[in-house]
Amino acid sequence: MAPIALENEDHARDAAFNSAMHGKSAHGRQGLMAMMSKRDGAAQKAAVDEYFKHWDNKAAKDETADTREARRAEYATLTRHYYNLATDLYEYGWGGSFHFCRFAYGEAFGQAIARHEHFLAHMMGLRDDMEVLDVGCGVGGPAREICKFSGARITGLNNNDYQIERATKYAAREGLAHKLKYVKGDFMQMSFPPNTFDAVYAIEATVHAPSLEGVYSQIFRVLKPGGVFGVYEWLMTEAYDNENPHHREVRLGIEQGDGISNMVKIPEALAAIKAAGFELEYQEDLANRADARPWYYPLAGSLGQVSSLWDLFTVARMTKVGRSIVSSALEVGEMVRVIPHGTAKTARSLELAADCLVEGGKLKLFTPMFLMVARKPMDAK
Ligand SMILES: CC(C)=CCC[C@@H](C)[C@H]1CC[C@H]2C3=C(CC[C@]12C)[C@@]1(C)CC[C@H](O)C[C@@H]1CC3
């Protein structure tokens, strides 16, 4: 794969855009209520145009190396605008932890999400005397949970101002502001000095990087010698065949609907972590465990598999019918001008993502939970 030029960071520009697009909505209600409180149609349109220019009229069958390179070249802008558009929908439909998880028999949705976070902390051996970095922290659900579980102090790194504002608000609300802080930045060019953290984790976030070796190398640099890195990576499996048109549609649908410039296969991630200098201590595709319910069951519309009445309401939003109702309601909202133009297009794109994620999961072409635990050698600089 061609080496990638990093995008120029401009935090002042991003802050101004954030304030135009989101106003003060980060400090108010979340989800659909937050969407309705946004009024700057021009900023919303700019985000929609910037994001969808990479995907509109670019079918999987016509994909070329150049279209993928164009997305990689603008990885930071693409990801930032994806989350400018999708964060409210995520919070409405999924909650505050933007990742998948395994589901044990009878386990509630929220409990399963938290267990997935605890499992990573456990596999990494996180403790309360550790300084930890969360790469691509979203609105901070995992950082809050891992902080409560392990006692560690956590810094969340994120290139989206809106998510940072929300994460900061939630940390304060839960009395965790002294343990959690959030820093704006591109994970391909981190501003932290070398050897800063005892541990680094990334939960379904580094897939947004244009190069896994690039982001893993940054993580290696900011880890102290002997420090541990744990990651749940989104990857295509070895069963994925790029020459198979259906496989390609599934991969492209996941990339488009999830803000990903270039998703790679498992062997590439393993090679990247080693090339970055890490000693790989553990690797497992957790999607291959024999679970009572698969990781994609909420998106597959399997309401018969929910474990409580409460989860019935939670999971109903994620099903095909629930998703379509929301997209249609947003279309009406746009027509009567209570919601900024382009919101429904984002929701439809998320519907595509959901369908492709389920198909990728069923065919075992894709995993959102390839676990790697790796260490920076003691003698590394
Ligand atoms: C993008 C990455 C790397 C991780 C995010 C994983 C998941 C949290 C999201 C992937 C697809 C998303 C969808 C929704 C919520 C968040 C995801 C599951 C919705 C259920 C949100 C509400 C919409 O109406 C439908 C969405 C479908 C996809």
Coordinates of C-alpha atoms and ligand atoms in Angstrom, one line a residue:
M1 CA 0.0 0.0 0.0
A2 CA 1.2 3.5 -0.9
P3 CA 2.7 5.6 2.0
I4 CA 0.3 8.3 3.1
A5 CA 0.8 12.0 3.5
L6 CA -0.7 13.2 6.8
E7 CA -3.4 15.8 6.7
N8 CA -2.6 19.3 8.1
E9 CA -4.2 19.8 11.4
D10 CA -6.1 23.0 12.1
H11 CA -7.8 23.0 15.4
A12 CA -9.0 26.6 15.2
R13 CA -10.8 25.8 11.9
D14 CA -12.3 22.6 13.4
A15 CA -13.5 24.5 16.5
A16 CA -15.2 27.2 14.4
F17 CA -16.9 24.5 12.3
N18 CA -18.0 22.7 15.4
S19 CA -19.6 25.8 16.8
A20 CA -21.3 26.6 13.5
M21 CA -22.7 23.1 13.0
H22 CA -23.5 22.0 16.6
G23 CA -23.9 25.3 18.4
K24 CA -24.4 24.6 22.1
S25 CA -26.1 21.3 21.4
A26 CA -23.3 19.3 23.0
H27 CA -24.3 20.7 26.4
G28 CA -28.0 19.9 26.0
R29 CA -30.0 16.8 25.4
Q30 CA -28.6 13.9 23.3
G31 CA -29.8 11.9 20.3
L32 CA -32.8 13.1 18.3
M33 CA -33.3 16.1 20.7
A34 CA -29.8 17.3 20.0
M35 CA -30.4 16.9 16.2
M36 CA -33.5 19.1 16.4
S37 CA -31.6 21.9 18.2
K38 CA -29.1 22.4 15.3
R39 CA -30.0 25.3 13.0
D40 CA -27.0 26.0 10.8
G41 CA -28.0 24.4 7.5
A42 CA -24.9 25.6 5.7
A43 CA -22.5 23.9 8.0
Q44 CA -24.6 20.7 7.9
K45 CA -24.6 20.8 4.1
A46 CA -20.8 21.3 4.1
A47 CA -20.4 18.2 6.3
V48 CA -22.7 16.2 4.2
D49 CA -21.1 17.3 0.9
E50 CA -17.6 16.7 2.2
Y51 CA -18.4 13.2 3.5
F52 CA -20.6 11.9 0.7
K53 CA -18.3 13.2 -2.1
H54 CA -16.3 10.1 -1.4
W55 CA -19.2 7.7 -1.8
D56 CA -22.0 9.0 -4.0
N57 CA -22.0 7.4 -7.5
K58 CA -19.1 5.2 -6.6
A59 CA -20.4 1.6 -6.9
A60 CA -18.4 -1.3 -5.6
K61 CA -18.1 -2.8 -9.1
D62 CA -16.4 0.3 -10.4
E63 CA -14.1 0.7 -7.5
T64 CA -10.5 1.5 -8.4
A65 CA -7.3 1.9 -6.4
D66 CA -7.6 5.6 -7.0
T67 CA -11.0 6.0 -5.4
R68 CA -9.6 4.2 -2.3
E69 CA -6.5 6.3 -2.3
A70 CA -8.6 9.5 -2.5
R71 CA -10.4 8.5 0.7
R72 CA -7.1 7.5 2.4
A73 CA -5.6 10.9 1.5
E74 CA -8.5 12.7 3.4
Y75 CA -8.8 10.2 6.2
A76 CA -9.0 12.9 9.0
T77 CA -11.6 15.1 7.3
L78 CA -13.6 12.1 6.3
T79 CA -13.7 10.7 9.8
R80 CA -14.3 14.1 11.5
H81 CA -17.3 14.8 9.3
Y82 CA -18.6 11.3 9.6
Y83 CA -18.9 11.8 13.3
N84 CA -20.2 15.3 12.9
L85 CA -23.1 13.7 11.1
A86 CA -23.5 10.4 12.9
T87 CA -22.9 11.0 16.6
D88 CA -26.4 12.1 17.5
L89 CA -27.8 9.0 15.7
Y90 CA -25.3 6.7 17.5
E91 CA -26.3 8.1 20.9
Y92 CA -30.0 7.8 20.1
G93 CA -29.7 4.3 18.6
W94 CA -26.9 2.6 20.6
G95 CA -25.9 4.6 23.7
G96 CA -22.6 6.1 24.8
S97 CA -20.2 3.3 23.9
F98 CA -19.7 3.2 20.2
H99 CA -18.7 -0.4 19.7
F100 CA -20.0 -4.0 19.3
C101 CA -19.7 -6.7 21.9
R102 CA -20.3 -10.4 22.6
F103 CA -23.7 -11.5 24.1
A104 CA -23.9 -14.2 26.8
Y105 CA -27.1 -16.1 27.5
G106 CA -29.6 -13.8 29.2
E107 CA -27.2 -10.9 29.3
A108 CA -28.7 -7.4 28.9
F109 CA -27.4 -5.1 26.2
G110 CA -25.8 -2.6 28.5
Q111 CA -24.2 -5.3 30.6
A112 CA -22.7 -7.0 27.5
I113 CA -21.3 -3.7 26.3
A114 CA -19.7 -3.0 29.7
R115 CA -18.3 -6.6 29.9
H116 CA -16.6 -6.2 26.5
E117 CA -14.8 -3.1 27.9
H118 CA -13.9 -4.9 31.2
F119 CA -12.5 -7.8 29.3
L120 CA -10.1 -5.6 27.4
A121 CA -9.0 -3.9 30.6
H122 CA -8.6 -7.3 32.2
M123 CA -6.5 -8.7 29.3
M124 CA -4.3 -5.6 29.4
G125 CA -3.9 -5.7 33.2
L126 CA -5.1 -2.1 33.7
R127 CA -4.7 -0.9 37.3
D128 CA -5.4 2.3 39.3
D129 CA -1.8 3.5 39.3
M130 CA -1.7 3.6 35.5
E131 CA -1.8 6.5 33.0
V132 CA -3.8 5.3 30.1
L133 CA -4.6 6.6 26.6
D134 CA -7.9 5.8 24.9
V135 CA -7.3 6.3 21.1
G136 CA -10.5 7.4 19.3
C137 CA -12.6 7.7 22.5
G138 CA -16.0 8.6 21.0
V139 CA -18.2 10.3 23.6
G140 CA -16.3 8.5 26.4
G141 CA -18.5 5.5 27.3
P142 CA -15.7 3.0 27.4
A143 CA -13.3 5.4 29.2
R144 CA -15.8 6.0 32.0
E145 CA -16.5 2.3 32.4
I146 CA -12.8 1.3 32.3
C147 CA -12.0 4.0 34.7
K148 CA -14.7 2.8 37.1
F149 CA -13.5 -0.9 36.6
S150 CA -9.8 -0.4 36.9
G151 CA -9.3 3.0 38.6
A152 CA -6.9 4.1 35.9
R153 CA -6.5 7.7 34.9
I154 CA -7.5 8.0 31.2
T155 CA -6.8 10.5 28.5
G156 CA -9.2 10.2 25.5
L157 CA -7.9 11.3 22.1
N158 CA -10.4 12.3 19.5
N159 CA -10.4 14.5 16.3
N160 CA -14.0 15.5 16.6
D161 CA -14.8 18.5 18.8
Y162 CA -18.4 17.7 19.3
Q163 CA -17.6 14.2 20.7
I164 CA -15.0 15.8 23.0
E165 CA -17.6 18.3 24.3
R166 CA -20.1 15.5 25.0
A167 CA -17.4 13.2 26.6
T168 CA -16.3 16.1 28.9
K169 CA -19.9 16.8 29.9
Y170 CA -20.6 13.1 30.8
A171 CA -17.3 12.7 32.8
A172 CA -18.3 15.8 34.9
R173 CA -21.8 14.5 35.4
E174 CA -20.5 11.2 36.7
G175 CA -18.0 12.8 39.0
L176 CA -15.1 11.5 37.0
A177 CA -13.5 14.7 35.8
H178 CA -10.5 14.3 38.0
K179 CA -9.7 10.9 36.4
L180 CA -10.7 11.5 32.7
K181 CA -9.5 14.2 30.3
Y182 CA -10.0 14.6 26.6
V183 CA -7.6 15.9 24.0
K184 CA -8.3 16.9 20.4
G185 CA -6.0 15.5 17.8
D186 CA -5.2 13.2 14.9
F187 CA -4.1 9.8 16.0
M188 CA -1.7 9.6 13.0
Q189 CA 0.3 12.6 14.5
M190 CA -0.2 12.5 18.2
S191 CA 1.0 15.6 20.2
F192 CA 2.0 13.6 23.3
P193 CA 5.8 13.3 24.1
P194 CA 7.4 9.8 23.6
N195 CA 7.1 7.4 26.5
T196 CA 4.1 9.1 28.2
F197 CA 1.6 6.3 28.9
D198 CA 1.7 3.0 30.8
A199 CA -1.0 1.6 28.6
V200 CA -2.9 2.4 25.4
Y201 CA -6.2 0.9 24.2
A202 CA -8.3 1.5 21.1
I203 CA -11.8 0.1 20.8
E204 CA -13.1 -0.1 17.2
A205 CA -11.4 3.2 16.3
T206 CA -8.1 2.6 14.6
V207 CA -10.0 1.3 11.6
H208 CA -10.4 4.9 10.7
A209 CA -6.7 5.3 10.1
P210 CA -5.3 5.4 6.5
S211 CA -2.6 3.0 7.6
L212 CA -2.6 0.6 10.6
E213 CA 1.1 0.6 10.8
G214 CA 1.0 4.4 11.0
V215 CA -1.4 4.6 13.9
Y216 CA 0.2 1.6 15.7
S217 CA 3.6 3.3 15.4
Q218 CA 2.2 6.4 17.0
I219 CA 0.9 4.3 19.9
F220 CA 4.2 2.6 20.2
R221 CA 6.0 6.0 20.4
V222 CA 3.8 7.4 23.2
L223 CA 3.9 4.1 25.3
K224 CA 6.5 3.7 27.9
P225 CA 9.0 0.8 27.4
G226 CA 7.2 -2.3 28.9
G227 CA 3.8 -0.6 28.3
V228 CA 0.8 -2.5 27.0
F229 CA -1.4 -1.9 24.0
G230 CA -4.8 -3.5 23.6
V231 CA -7.1 -3.2 20.6
Y232 CA -10.4 -4.4 19.3
E233 CA -9.8 -4.0 15.5
W234 CA -12.3 -3.9 12.7
L235 CA -11.0 -6.2 9.9
M236 CA -12.0 -8.2 6.9
T237 CA -11.3 -11.9 7.6
E238 CA -9.2 -14.2 5.4
A239 CA -12.5 -15.4 3.8
Y240 CA -12.9 -12.0 2.2
D241 CA -12.1 -12.0 -1.5
N242 CA -11.8 -8.6 -3.1
E243 CA -12.5 -10.1 -6.5
N244 CA -15.9 -11.3 -5.4
P245 CA -18.5 -8.6 -6.2
H246 CA -20.7 -9.4 -3.3
H247 CA -17.8 -9.4 -0.8
R248 CA -16.7 -6.1 -2.2
E249 CA -20.2 -4.6 -1.8
V250 CA -20.3 -5.7 1.8
R251 CA -16.9 -4.1 2.5
L252 CA -17.7 -0.9 0.7
G253 CA -21.1 -0.6 2.5
I254 CA -19.4 -1.0 5.8
E255 CA -16.8 1.6 4.9
Q256 CA -19.3 4.1 3.6
G257 CA -21.8 3.7 6.5
D258 CA -19.0 3.8 9.1
G259 CA -16.6 6.5 8.0
I260 CA -13.8 4.2 7.0
S261 CA -11.3 5.1 4.3
N262 CA -9.7 1.8 3.8
M263 CA -10.4 -1.4 5.8
V264 CA -7.8 -4.2 5.5
K265 CA -7.6 -8.0 6.2
I266 CA -6.5 -9.7 9.4
P267 CA -2.9 -10.6 8.2
E268 CA -2.3 -6.9 7.4
A269 CA -3.1 -5.9 11.0
L270 CA -0.9 -8.6 12.4
A271 CA 2.0 -7.5 10.1
A272 CA 1.3 -3.8 11.1
I273 CA 1.5 -4.3 14.8
K274 CA 4.8 -6.2 14.5
A275 CA 6.2 -3.6 12.0
A276 CA 5.4 -0.9 14.5
G277 CA 7.8 -2.7 16.9
F278 CA 5.4 -4.4 19.3
E279 CA 5.7 -7.9 20.7
L280 CA 2.3 -9.5 20.1
E281 CA 1.2 -11.3 23.3
Y282 CA -2.3 -12.3 22.4
Q283 CA -4.5 -12.4 19.3
E284 CA -8.0 -13.8 18.9
D285 CA -11.0 -13.1 16.7
L286 CA -13.6 -12.9 19.5
A287 CA -16.4 -13.1 16.8
N288 CA -15.4 -16.8 16.4
R289 CA -16.4 -17.7 20.0
A290 CA -19.5 -19.9 20.3
D291 CA -21.8 -17.3 21.9
A292 CA -25.5 -17.7 22.7
R293 CA -26.2 -14.8 20.3
P294 CA -23.9 -13.3 17.6
W295 CA -22.4 -9.8 18.0
Y296 CA -24.6 -8.4 15.2
Y297 CA -27.9 -9.7 16.7
P298 CA -29.3 -6.3 17.6
L299 CA -28.8 -5.0 14.0
A300 CA -30.1 -8.3 12.5
G301 CA -33.6 -7.5 13.9
S302 CA -33.6 -10.7 16.1
L303 CA -36.1 -9.4 18.6
G304 CA -36.8 -13.0 19.8
Q305 CA -33.2 -13.0 21.2
V306 CA -33.6 -10.0 23.5
S307 CA -33.2 -10.8 27.2
S308 CA -35.6 -8.3 28.9
L309 CA -38.5 -6.0 28.2
W310 CA -36.2 -3.0 28.6
D311 CA -33.9 -4.4 25.9
L312 CA -36.9 -4.9 23.6
F313 CA -37.2 -1.1 23.5
T314 CA -33.5 -0.6 23.1
V315 CA -32.9 -3.2 20.4
A316 CA -36.1 -2.3 18.5
R317 CA -34.5 1.0 17.4
M318 CA -31.6 -0.9 15.9
T319 CA -33.7 -3.4 13.8
K320 CA -34.4 -2.9 10.1
V321 CA -37.9 -1.6 10.9
G322 CA -36.7 0.6 13.7
R323 CA -34.0 2.1 11.5
S324 CA -36.3 2.7 8.6
I325 CA -38.9 4.4 10.8
V326 CA -36.2 6.8 12.0
S327 CA -34.9 7.6 8.5
S328 CA -38.4 8.3 7.3
A329 CA -39.2 10.5 10.3
L330 CA -36.0 12.4 9.6
E331 CA -37.1 12.9 6.0
V332 CA -40.4 14.4 7.2
G333 CA -38.4 16.5 9.8
E334 CA -36.3 17.9 7.0
M335 CA -39.3 18.7 4.9
V336 CA -40.9 20.7 7.7
R337 CA -37.5 22.2 8.5
V338 CA -37.1 21.0 12.2
I339 CA -34.0 19.0 11.3
P340 CA -31.1 20.2 9.1
H341 CA -31.0 19.0 5.5
G342 CA -28.8 15.9 5.1
T343 CA -29.6 14.2 8.4
A344 CA -31.9 11.7 6.7
K345 CA -29.2 10.9 4.1
T346 CA -26.8 10.1 7.0
A347 CA -29.5 7.9 8.6
R348 CA -30.0 6.0 5.3
S349 CA -26.3 5.5 5.0
L350 CA -26.2 4.1 8.5
E351 CA -29.0 1.7 7.4
L352 CA -26.7 0.5 4.6
A353 CA -23.9 0.1 7.2
A354 CA -26.1 -2.0 9.4
D355 CA -27.2 -4.3 6.6
C356 CA -23.6 -4.8 5.4
L357 CA -22.3 -5.4 8.9
V358 CA -24.9 -8.1 9.5
E359 CA -24.1 -9.7 6.1
G360 CA -20.4 -9.5 6.8
G361 CA -20.9 -11.0 10.2
K362 CA -23.2 -13.8 8.9
L363 CA -20.8 -14.7 6.1
K364 CA -17.8 -14.4 8.4
L365 CA -16.2 -11.9 6.0
F366 CA -15.8 -9.3 8.7
T367 CA -15.0 -9.0 12.4
P368 CA -15.4 -5.9 14.7
M369 CA -13.6 -7.6 17.5
F370 CA -10.2 -8.9 16.5
L371 CA -8.4 -8.6 19.8
M372 CA -4.7 -8.0 20.0
V373 CA -2.7 -7.4 23.1
A374 CA 0.9 -6.3 22.5
R375 CA 3.8 -4.9 24.5
K376 CA 6.5 -2.3 23.8
P377 CA 9.8 -4.1 24.6
M378 CA 11.7 -2.8 27.7
D379 CA 14.7 -1.9 25.6
A380 CA 12.8 0.1 23.0
K381 CA 13.2 3.9 22.9
Ligands
LIG1 C1 -17.8 3.1 13.1 C2 -17.1 2.3 14.1 C3 -15.7 1.9 13.8 C4 -17.7 1.8 15.2 C5 -19.1 2.0 15.6 C6 -19.9 0.7 15.8 C7 -21.3 0.8 16.1 C8 -21.5 1.5 17.5 C9 -22.2 1.5 15.0 C10 -22.0 0.8 13.6 C11 -23.3 1.0 12.9 C12 -24.1 1.9 13.7 C13 -25.6 2.0 13.6 C14 -26.3 2.6 14.6 C15 -25.7 2.9 15.9 C16 -24.2 2.7 16.0 C17 -23.7 1.6 15.1 C18 -24.3 0.2 15.6 C19 -27.8 2.9 14.4 C20 -28.5 1.7 15.2 C21 -28.2 4.2 15.0 C22 -29.7 4.6 14.8 C23 -30.0 4.6 13.3 O1 -31.3 4.8 13.1 C24 -29.6 3.2 12.7 C25 -28.2 2.9 12.9 C26 -27.7 1.7 12.2 C27 -26.2 1.6 12.2

